[in-house]
Coordinates of C-alpha atoms and ligand atoms in Angstrom, one line a residue:
X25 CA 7.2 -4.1 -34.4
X26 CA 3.8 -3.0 -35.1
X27 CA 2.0 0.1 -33.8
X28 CA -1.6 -0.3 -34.0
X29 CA -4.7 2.5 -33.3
X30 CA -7.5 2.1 -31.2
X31 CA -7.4 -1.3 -29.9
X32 CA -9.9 -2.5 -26.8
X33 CA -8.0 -4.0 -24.7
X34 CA -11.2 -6.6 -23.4
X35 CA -9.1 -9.4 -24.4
X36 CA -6.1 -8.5 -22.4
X37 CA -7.5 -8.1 -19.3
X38 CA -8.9 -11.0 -16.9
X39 CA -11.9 -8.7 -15.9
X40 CA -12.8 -8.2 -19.3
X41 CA -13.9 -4.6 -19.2
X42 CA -13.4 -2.8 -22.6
X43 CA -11.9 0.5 -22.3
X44 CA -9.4 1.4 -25.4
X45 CA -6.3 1.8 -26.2
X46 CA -5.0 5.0 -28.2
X47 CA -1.5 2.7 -29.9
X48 CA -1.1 -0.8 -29.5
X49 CA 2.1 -3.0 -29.4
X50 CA 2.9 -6.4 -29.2
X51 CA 6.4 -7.2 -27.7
X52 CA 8.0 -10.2 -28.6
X53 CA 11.6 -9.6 -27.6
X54 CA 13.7 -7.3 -25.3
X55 CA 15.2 -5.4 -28.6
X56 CA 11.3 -5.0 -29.2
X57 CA 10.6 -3.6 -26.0
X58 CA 13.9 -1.3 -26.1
X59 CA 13.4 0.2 -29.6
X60 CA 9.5 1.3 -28.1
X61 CA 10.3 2.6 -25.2
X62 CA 12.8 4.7 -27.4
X63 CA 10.0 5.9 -29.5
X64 CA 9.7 10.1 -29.0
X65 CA 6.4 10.3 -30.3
X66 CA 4.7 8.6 -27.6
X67 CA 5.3 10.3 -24.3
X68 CA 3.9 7.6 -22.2
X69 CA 3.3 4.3 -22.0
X70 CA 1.6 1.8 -20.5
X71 CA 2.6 -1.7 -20.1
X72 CA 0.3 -5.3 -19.7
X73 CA 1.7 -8.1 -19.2
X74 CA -0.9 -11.0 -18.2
X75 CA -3.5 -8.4 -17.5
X76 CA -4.8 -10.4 -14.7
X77 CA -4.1 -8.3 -11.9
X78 CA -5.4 -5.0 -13.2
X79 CA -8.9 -3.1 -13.3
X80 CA -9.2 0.1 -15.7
X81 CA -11.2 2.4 -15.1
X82 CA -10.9 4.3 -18.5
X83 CA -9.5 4.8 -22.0
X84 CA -5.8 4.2 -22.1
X85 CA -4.4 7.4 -23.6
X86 CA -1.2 6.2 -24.1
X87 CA 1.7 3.5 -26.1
X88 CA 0.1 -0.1 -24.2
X89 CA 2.7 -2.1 -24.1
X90 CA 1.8 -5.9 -24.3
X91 CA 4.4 -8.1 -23.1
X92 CA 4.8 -11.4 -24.9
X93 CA 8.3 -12.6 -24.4
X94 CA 8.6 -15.8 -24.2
X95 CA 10.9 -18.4 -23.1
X96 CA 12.0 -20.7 -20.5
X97 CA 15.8 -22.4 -20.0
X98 CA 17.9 -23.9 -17.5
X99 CA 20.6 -21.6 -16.5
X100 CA 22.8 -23.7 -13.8
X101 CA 22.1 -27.1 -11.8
X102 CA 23.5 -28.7 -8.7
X103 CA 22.3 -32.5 -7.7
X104 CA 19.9 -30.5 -5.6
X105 CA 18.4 -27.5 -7.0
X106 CA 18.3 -26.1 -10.4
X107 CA 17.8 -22.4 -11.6
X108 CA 15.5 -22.0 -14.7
X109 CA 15.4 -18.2 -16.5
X110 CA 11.9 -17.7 -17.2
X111 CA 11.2 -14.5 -20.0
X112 CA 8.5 -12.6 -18.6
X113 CA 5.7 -13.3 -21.2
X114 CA 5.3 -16.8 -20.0
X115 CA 1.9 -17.8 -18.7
X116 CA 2.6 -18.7 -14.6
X117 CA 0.4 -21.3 -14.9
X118 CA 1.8 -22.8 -18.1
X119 CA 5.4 -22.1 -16.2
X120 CA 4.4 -24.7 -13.2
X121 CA 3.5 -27.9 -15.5
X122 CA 6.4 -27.5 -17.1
X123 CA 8.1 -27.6 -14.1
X124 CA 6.2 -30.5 -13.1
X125 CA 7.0 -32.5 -16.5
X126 CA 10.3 -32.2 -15.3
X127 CA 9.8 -33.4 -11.5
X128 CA 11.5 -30.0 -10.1
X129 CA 9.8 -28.8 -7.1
X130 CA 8.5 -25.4 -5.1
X131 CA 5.9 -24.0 -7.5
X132 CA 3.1 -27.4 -7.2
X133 CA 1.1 -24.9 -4.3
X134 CA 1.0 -21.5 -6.6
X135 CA -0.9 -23.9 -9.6
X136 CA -3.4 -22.2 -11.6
X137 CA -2.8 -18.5 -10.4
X138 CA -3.7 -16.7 -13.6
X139 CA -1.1 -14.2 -14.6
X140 CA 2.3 -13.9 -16.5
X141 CA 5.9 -14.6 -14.7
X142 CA 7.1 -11.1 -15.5
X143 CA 4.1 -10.1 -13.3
X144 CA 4.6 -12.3 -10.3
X145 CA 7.3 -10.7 -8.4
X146 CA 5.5 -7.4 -8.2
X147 CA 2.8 -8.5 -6.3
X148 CA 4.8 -11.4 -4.8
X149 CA 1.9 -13.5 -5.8
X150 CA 1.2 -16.7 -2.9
X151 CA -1.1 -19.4 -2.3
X152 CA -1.8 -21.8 -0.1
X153 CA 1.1 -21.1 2.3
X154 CA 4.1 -20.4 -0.5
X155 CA 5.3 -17.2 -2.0
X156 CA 7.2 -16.3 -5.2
X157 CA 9.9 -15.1 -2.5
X158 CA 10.4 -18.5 -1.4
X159 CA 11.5 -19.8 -4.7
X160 CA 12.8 -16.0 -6.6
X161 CA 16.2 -16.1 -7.4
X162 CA 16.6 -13.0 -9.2
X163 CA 14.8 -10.9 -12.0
X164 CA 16.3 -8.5 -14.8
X165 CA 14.5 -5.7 -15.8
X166 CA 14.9 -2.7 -17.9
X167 CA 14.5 0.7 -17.0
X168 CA 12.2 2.8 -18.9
X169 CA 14.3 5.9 -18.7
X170 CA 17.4 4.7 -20.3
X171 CA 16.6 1.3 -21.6
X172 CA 19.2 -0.2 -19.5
X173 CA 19.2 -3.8 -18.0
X174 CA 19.1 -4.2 -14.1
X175 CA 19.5 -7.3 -12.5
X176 CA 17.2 -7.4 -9.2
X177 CA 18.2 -9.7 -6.2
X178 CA 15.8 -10.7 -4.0
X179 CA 17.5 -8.5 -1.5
X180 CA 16.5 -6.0 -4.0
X181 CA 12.9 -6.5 -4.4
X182 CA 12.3 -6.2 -0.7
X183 CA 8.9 -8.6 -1.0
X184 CA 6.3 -8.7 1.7
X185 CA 2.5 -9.8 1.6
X186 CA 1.4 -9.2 -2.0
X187 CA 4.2 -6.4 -2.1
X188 CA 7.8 -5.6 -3.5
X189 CA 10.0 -2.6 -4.4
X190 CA 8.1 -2.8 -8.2
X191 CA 4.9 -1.8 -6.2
X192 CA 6.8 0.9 -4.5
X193 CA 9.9 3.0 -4.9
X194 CA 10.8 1.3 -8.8
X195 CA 6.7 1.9 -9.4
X196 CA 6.5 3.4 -13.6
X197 CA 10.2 2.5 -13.5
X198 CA 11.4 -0.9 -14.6
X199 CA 9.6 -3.2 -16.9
X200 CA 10.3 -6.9 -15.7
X201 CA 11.8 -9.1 -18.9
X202 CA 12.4 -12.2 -17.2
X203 CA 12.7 -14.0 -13.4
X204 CA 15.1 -16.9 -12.8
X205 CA 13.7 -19.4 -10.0
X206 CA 15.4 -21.8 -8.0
X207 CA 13.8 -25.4 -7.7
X208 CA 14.2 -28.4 -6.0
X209 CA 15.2 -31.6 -8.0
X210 CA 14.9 -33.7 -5.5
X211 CA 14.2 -34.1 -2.0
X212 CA 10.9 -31.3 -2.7
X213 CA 9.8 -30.2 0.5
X214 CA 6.0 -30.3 0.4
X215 CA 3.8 -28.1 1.9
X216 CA 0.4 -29.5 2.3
X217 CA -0.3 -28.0 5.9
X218 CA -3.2 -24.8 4.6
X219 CA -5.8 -24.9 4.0
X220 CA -7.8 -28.0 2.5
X221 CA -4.6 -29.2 1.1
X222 CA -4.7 -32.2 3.3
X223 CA -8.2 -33.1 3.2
X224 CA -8.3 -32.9 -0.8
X225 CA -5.8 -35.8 -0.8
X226 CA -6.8 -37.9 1.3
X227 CA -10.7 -37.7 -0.7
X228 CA -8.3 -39.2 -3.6
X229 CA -6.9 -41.6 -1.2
X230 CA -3.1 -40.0 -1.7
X231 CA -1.1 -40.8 1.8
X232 CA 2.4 -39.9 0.1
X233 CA 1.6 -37.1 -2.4
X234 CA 4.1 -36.4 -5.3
X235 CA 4.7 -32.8 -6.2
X236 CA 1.9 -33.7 -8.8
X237 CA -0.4 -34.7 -6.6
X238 CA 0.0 -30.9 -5.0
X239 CA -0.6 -29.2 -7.8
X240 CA -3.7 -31.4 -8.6
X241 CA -5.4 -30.5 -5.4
X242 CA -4.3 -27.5 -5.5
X243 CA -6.3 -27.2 -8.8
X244 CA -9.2 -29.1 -7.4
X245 CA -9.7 -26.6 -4.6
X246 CA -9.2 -23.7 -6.8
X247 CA -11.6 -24.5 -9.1
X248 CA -14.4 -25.1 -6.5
X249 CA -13.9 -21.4 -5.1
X250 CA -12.7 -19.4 -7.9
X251 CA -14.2 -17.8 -11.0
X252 CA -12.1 -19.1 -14.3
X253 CA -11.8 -15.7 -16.1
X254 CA -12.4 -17.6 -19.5
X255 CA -16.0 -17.9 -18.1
X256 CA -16.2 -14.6 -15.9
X257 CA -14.3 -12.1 -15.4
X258 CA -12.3 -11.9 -12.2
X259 CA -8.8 -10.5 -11.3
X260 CA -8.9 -12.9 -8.3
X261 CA -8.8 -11.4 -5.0
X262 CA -9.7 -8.2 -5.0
X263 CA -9.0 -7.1 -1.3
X264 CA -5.6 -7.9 0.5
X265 CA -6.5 -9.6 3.6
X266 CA -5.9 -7.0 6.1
X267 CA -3.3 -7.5 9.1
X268 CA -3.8 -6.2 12.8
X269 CA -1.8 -6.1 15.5
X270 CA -2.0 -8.0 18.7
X271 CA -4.2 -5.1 20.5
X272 CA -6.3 -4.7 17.3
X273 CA -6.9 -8.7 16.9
X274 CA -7.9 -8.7 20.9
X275 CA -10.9 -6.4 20.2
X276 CA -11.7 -8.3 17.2
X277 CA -11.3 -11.6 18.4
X278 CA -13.4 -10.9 21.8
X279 CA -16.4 -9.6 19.5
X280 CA -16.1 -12.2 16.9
X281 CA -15.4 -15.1 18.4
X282 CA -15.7 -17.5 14.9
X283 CA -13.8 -15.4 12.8
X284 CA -10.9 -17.4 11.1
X285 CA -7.5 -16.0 11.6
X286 CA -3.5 -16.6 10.9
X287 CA -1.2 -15.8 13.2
X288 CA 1.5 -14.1 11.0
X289 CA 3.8 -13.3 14.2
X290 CA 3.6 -12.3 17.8
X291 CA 2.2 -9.0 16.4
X292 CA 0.5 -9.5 12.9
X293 CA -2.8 -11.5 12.8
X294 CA -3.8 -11.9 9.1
X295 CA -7.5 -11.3 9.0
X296 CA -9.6 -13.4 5.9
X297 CA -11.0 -10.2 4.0
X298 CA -13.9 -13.1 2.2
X299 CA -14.7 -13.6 5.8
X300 CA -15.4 -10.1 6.8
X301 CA -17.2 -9.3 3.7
X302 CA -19.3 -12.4 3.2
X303 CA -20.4 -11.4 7.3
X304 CA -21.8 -7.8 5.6
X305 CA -23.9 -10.1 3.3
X306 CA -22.2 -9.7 0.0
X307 CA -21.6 -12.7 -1.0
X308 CA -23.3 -13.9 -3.9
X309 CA -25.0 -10.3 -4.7
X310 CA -25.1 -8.6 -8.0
X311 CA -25.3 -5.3 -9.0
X312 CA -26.0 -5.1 -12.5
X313 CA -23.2 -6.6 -14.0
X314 CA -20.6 -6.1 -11.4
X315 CA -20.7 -8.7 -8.3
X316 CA -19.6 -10.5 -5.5
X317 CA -18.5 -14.0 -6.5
X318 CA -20.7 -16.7 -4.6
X319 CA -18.2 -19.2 -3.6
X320 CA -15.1 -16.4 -2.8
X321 CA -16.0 -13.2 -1.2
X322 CA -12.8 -11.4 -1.8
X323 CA -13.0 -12.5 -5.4
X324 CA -15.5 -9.4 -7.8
X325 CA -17.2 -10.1 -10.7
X326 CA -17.7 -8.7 -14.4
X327 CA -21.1 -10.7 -15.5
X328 CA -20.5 -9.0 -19.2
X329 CA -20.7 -5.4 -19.4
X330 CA -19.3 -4.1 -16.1
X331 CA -17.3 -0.9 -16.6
X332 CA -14.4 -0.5 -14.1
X333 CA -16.8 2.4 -12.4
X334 CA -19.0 -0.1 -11.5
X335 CA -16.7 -2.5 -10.1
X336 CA -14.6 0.3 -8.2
X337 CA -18.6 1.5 -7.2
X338 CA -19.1 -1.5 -5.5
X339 CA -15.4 -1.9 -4.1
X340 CA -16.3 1.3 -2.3
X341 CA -19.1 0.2 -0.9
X342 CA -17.9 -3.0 0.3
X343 CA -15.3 -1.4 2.4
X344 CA -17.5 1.2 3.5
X345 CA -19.8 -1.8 5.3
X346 CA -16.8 -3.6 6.6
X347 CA -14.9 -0.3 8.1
X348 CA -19.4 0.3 9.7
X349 CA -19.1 -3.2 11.1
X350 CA -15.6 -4.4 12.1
X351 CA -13.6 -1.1 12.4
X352 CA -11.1 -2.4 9.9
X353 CA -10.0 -1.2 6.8
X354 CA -9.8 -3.2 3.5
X355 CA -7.4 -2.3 1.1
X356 CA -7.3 -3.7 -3.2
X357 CA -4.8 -5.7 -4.3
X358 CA -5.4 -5.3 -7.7
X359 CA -4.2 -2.0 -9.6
X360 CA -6.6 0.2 -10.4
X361 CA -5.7 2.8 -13.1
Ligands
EPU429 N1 -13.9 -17.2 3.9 C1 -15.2 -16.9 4.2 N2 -16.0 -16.5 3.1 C2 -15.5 -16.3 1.9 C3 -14.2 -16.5 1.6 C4 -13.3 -17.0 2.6 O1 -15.6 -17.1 5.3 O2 -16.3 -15.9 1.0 C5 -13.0 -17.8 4.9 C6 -12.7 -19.3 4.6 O3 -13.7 -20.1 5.1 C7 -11.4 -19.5 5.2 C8 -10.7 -18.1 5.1 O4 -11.7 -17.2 4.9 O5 -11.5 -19.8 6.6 C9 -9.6 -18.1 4.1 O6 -10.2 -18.4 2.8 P1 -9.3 -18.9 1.6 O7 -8.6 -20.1 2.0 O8 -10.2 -19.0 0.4 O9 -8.2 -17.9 1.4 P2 -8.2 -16.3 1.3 O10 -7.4 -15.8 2.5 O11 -9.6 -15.8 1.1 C10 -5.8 -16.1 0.1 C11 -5.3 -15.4 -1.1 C12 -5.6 -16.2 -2.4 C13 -5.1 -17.6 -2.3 C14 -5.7 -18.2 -1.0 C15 -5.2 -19.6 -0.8 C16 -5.1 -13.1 -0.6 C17 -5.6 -11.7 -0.8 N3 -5.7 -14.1 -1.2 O12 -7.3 -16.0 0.0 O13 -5.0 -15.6 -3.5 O14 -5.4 -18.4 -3.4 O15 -5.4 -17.4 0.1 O16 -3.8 -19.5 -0.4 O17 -4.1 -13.3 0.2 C18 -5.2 -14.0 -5.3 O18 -4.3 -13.4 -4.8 O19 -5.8 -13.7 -6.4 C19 -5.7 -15.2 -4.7 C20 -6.7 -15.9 -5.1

């Protein structure tokens, strides 16, 4: 284990904005991540994972902890379902063609969300109608305090729309090592009802899609609508899409007869926050290097040199324009530190 000094952290972040850190440390196992965290010289600490979720603002005065643990096994199987143990450094993406090399099902809609697994249960990332809650089985993770190993049940992490307890009450507390998922084998129950699932397939002439075929279109559609941070840096949606109630979404609905809309409940109408912003004319614009992406609203740019004041500059005034127009708040999904 390796402490280095003054490291931009540009690389390790999908927005690409350089800000420093003060010590630097790679993490390759758990006994890695124990003996740091362990370290009295360093009063704090900061831990990236992925990096794909995050925008900083500013230097990081502090221990950055990068997690790179890797590994992925098989931990029990029925005929049915099987439960892989997935260490928390592994790329999500990379995670979901393995599991399509080996035909198990659940994960072919969440294809090509950028990100690490040890990341995905804090935001309980989703996509195209399936959440890590639908396949989580359970997560270990150690606590920063007293380097400890807790195992989280989904019980535990008490997700909800791009939320869990890691985002909340267990916030600075627990640093996720690995998530075991459960998987069908057989039988995969395909969800190709949102969105331009359908429509993707049957362009390719596919009537009885394979898991495989999911994922594909899946990619397709991605692809067409979002920015690949390898070519610009993005930390994918940057608003949640906001959720009114039934009185709310009757005001908005009566004025804005076009807007698209999901009926969450009898009482929670999910509201598309691309929508909303593209109707205040952002879509597409730049400001200096920070922007709006032109094919995905919800999705801000980093042409190059953005700093994370410039990004948060324009955040601000986006949800200053949608609050003047539509009376609704937006909120960011992505962490801003
Ligand atoms: N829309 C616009 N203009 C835009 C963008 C979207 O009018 O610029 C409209 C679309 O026409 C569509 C609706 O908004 O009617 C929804 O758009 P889309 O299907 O692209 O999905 P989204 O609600 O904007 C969410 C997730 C994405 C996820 C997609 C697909 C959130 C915050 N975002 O976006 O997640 O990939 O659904 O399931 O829930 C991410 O979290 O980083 C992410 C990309």
């Amino acid at each position: 284990m390796k402490i280095q000094k003054n490291i931009s952290l540009k690389k390790y972040n999908t927005f690409g904005i350089d800000v420093n850190a003060k010590y630097f440390c790679e993490i390759t196992s758990i006994n890695d991540l124990s003996e740091a965290l362990q370290l009295k010289e360093y009063p704090e600490i900061f831990v990236i994972s992925g990096g794909s979720n995050m925008l900083l603002t500013k230097d990081i005065n502090a221990l950055v902890l990068h997690i790179n643990i890797k590994g992925i096994q098989i931990i029990s199987e029925t005929d049915q379902n099987v439960i892989i143990k997935v260490m928390a450094g592994e790329n999500w993406h990379n995670f979901v063609l393995w599991a399509l090399e080996h035909n198990f099902g659940g994960i072919e809609n969440m294809s090509f969300i950028p990100g690490n697994v040890g990341t995905s249960p804090i935001q309980n990332i989703g996509a195209y109608g399936v959440e890590l809650k639908d396949v989580f089985y359970s997560c270990e993770a150690i606590d920063i305090n007293n380097q400890t190993i807790r195992v989280f049940s989904k019980f535990d992490c008490n997700f909800g729309y791009r939320e869990s307890f890691f985002k909340r009450e267990g916030k600075g507390k627990y640093i996720i090592t690995s998530v075991n998922i459960k998987l069908t084998k057989n039988n995969h129950k395909l969800n190709t009802s949102y969105g331009t699932i359908e429509s993707e397939l049957t362009k390719n002439n596919i009537t009885k899609p394979s898991i495989k075929d999911v994922s594909e279109a899946v990619i397709a559609i991605r692809k067409s609508k979002l920015p690949g941070p390898k070519e610009i840096g993005n930390s994918g949606s940057f608003f949640k899409n906001p959720i009114l109630n039934y009185k709310e979404f009757n005001v908005f609905i009566t004025k804005n007869i076009d807007a698209p809309y999901y009926k969450m409940s009898e009482d929670e109408y999910k509201i598309p926050a691309g929508w909303l912003i593209e109707q205040c004319g952002f879509k597409g614009k730049r400001f200096g290097d920070a922007g709006v992406h032109e094919k995905q609203a919800l999705v801000l740019v980093n042409y190059g040199d953005a700093s994370g004041k410039d990004i948060i500059h324009l955040a601000q005034k986006i949800i200053n324009e949608v609050d003047t127009k539509f009376e609704i708040t937006i909120f960011p999904e992505v962490n801003i530190i």
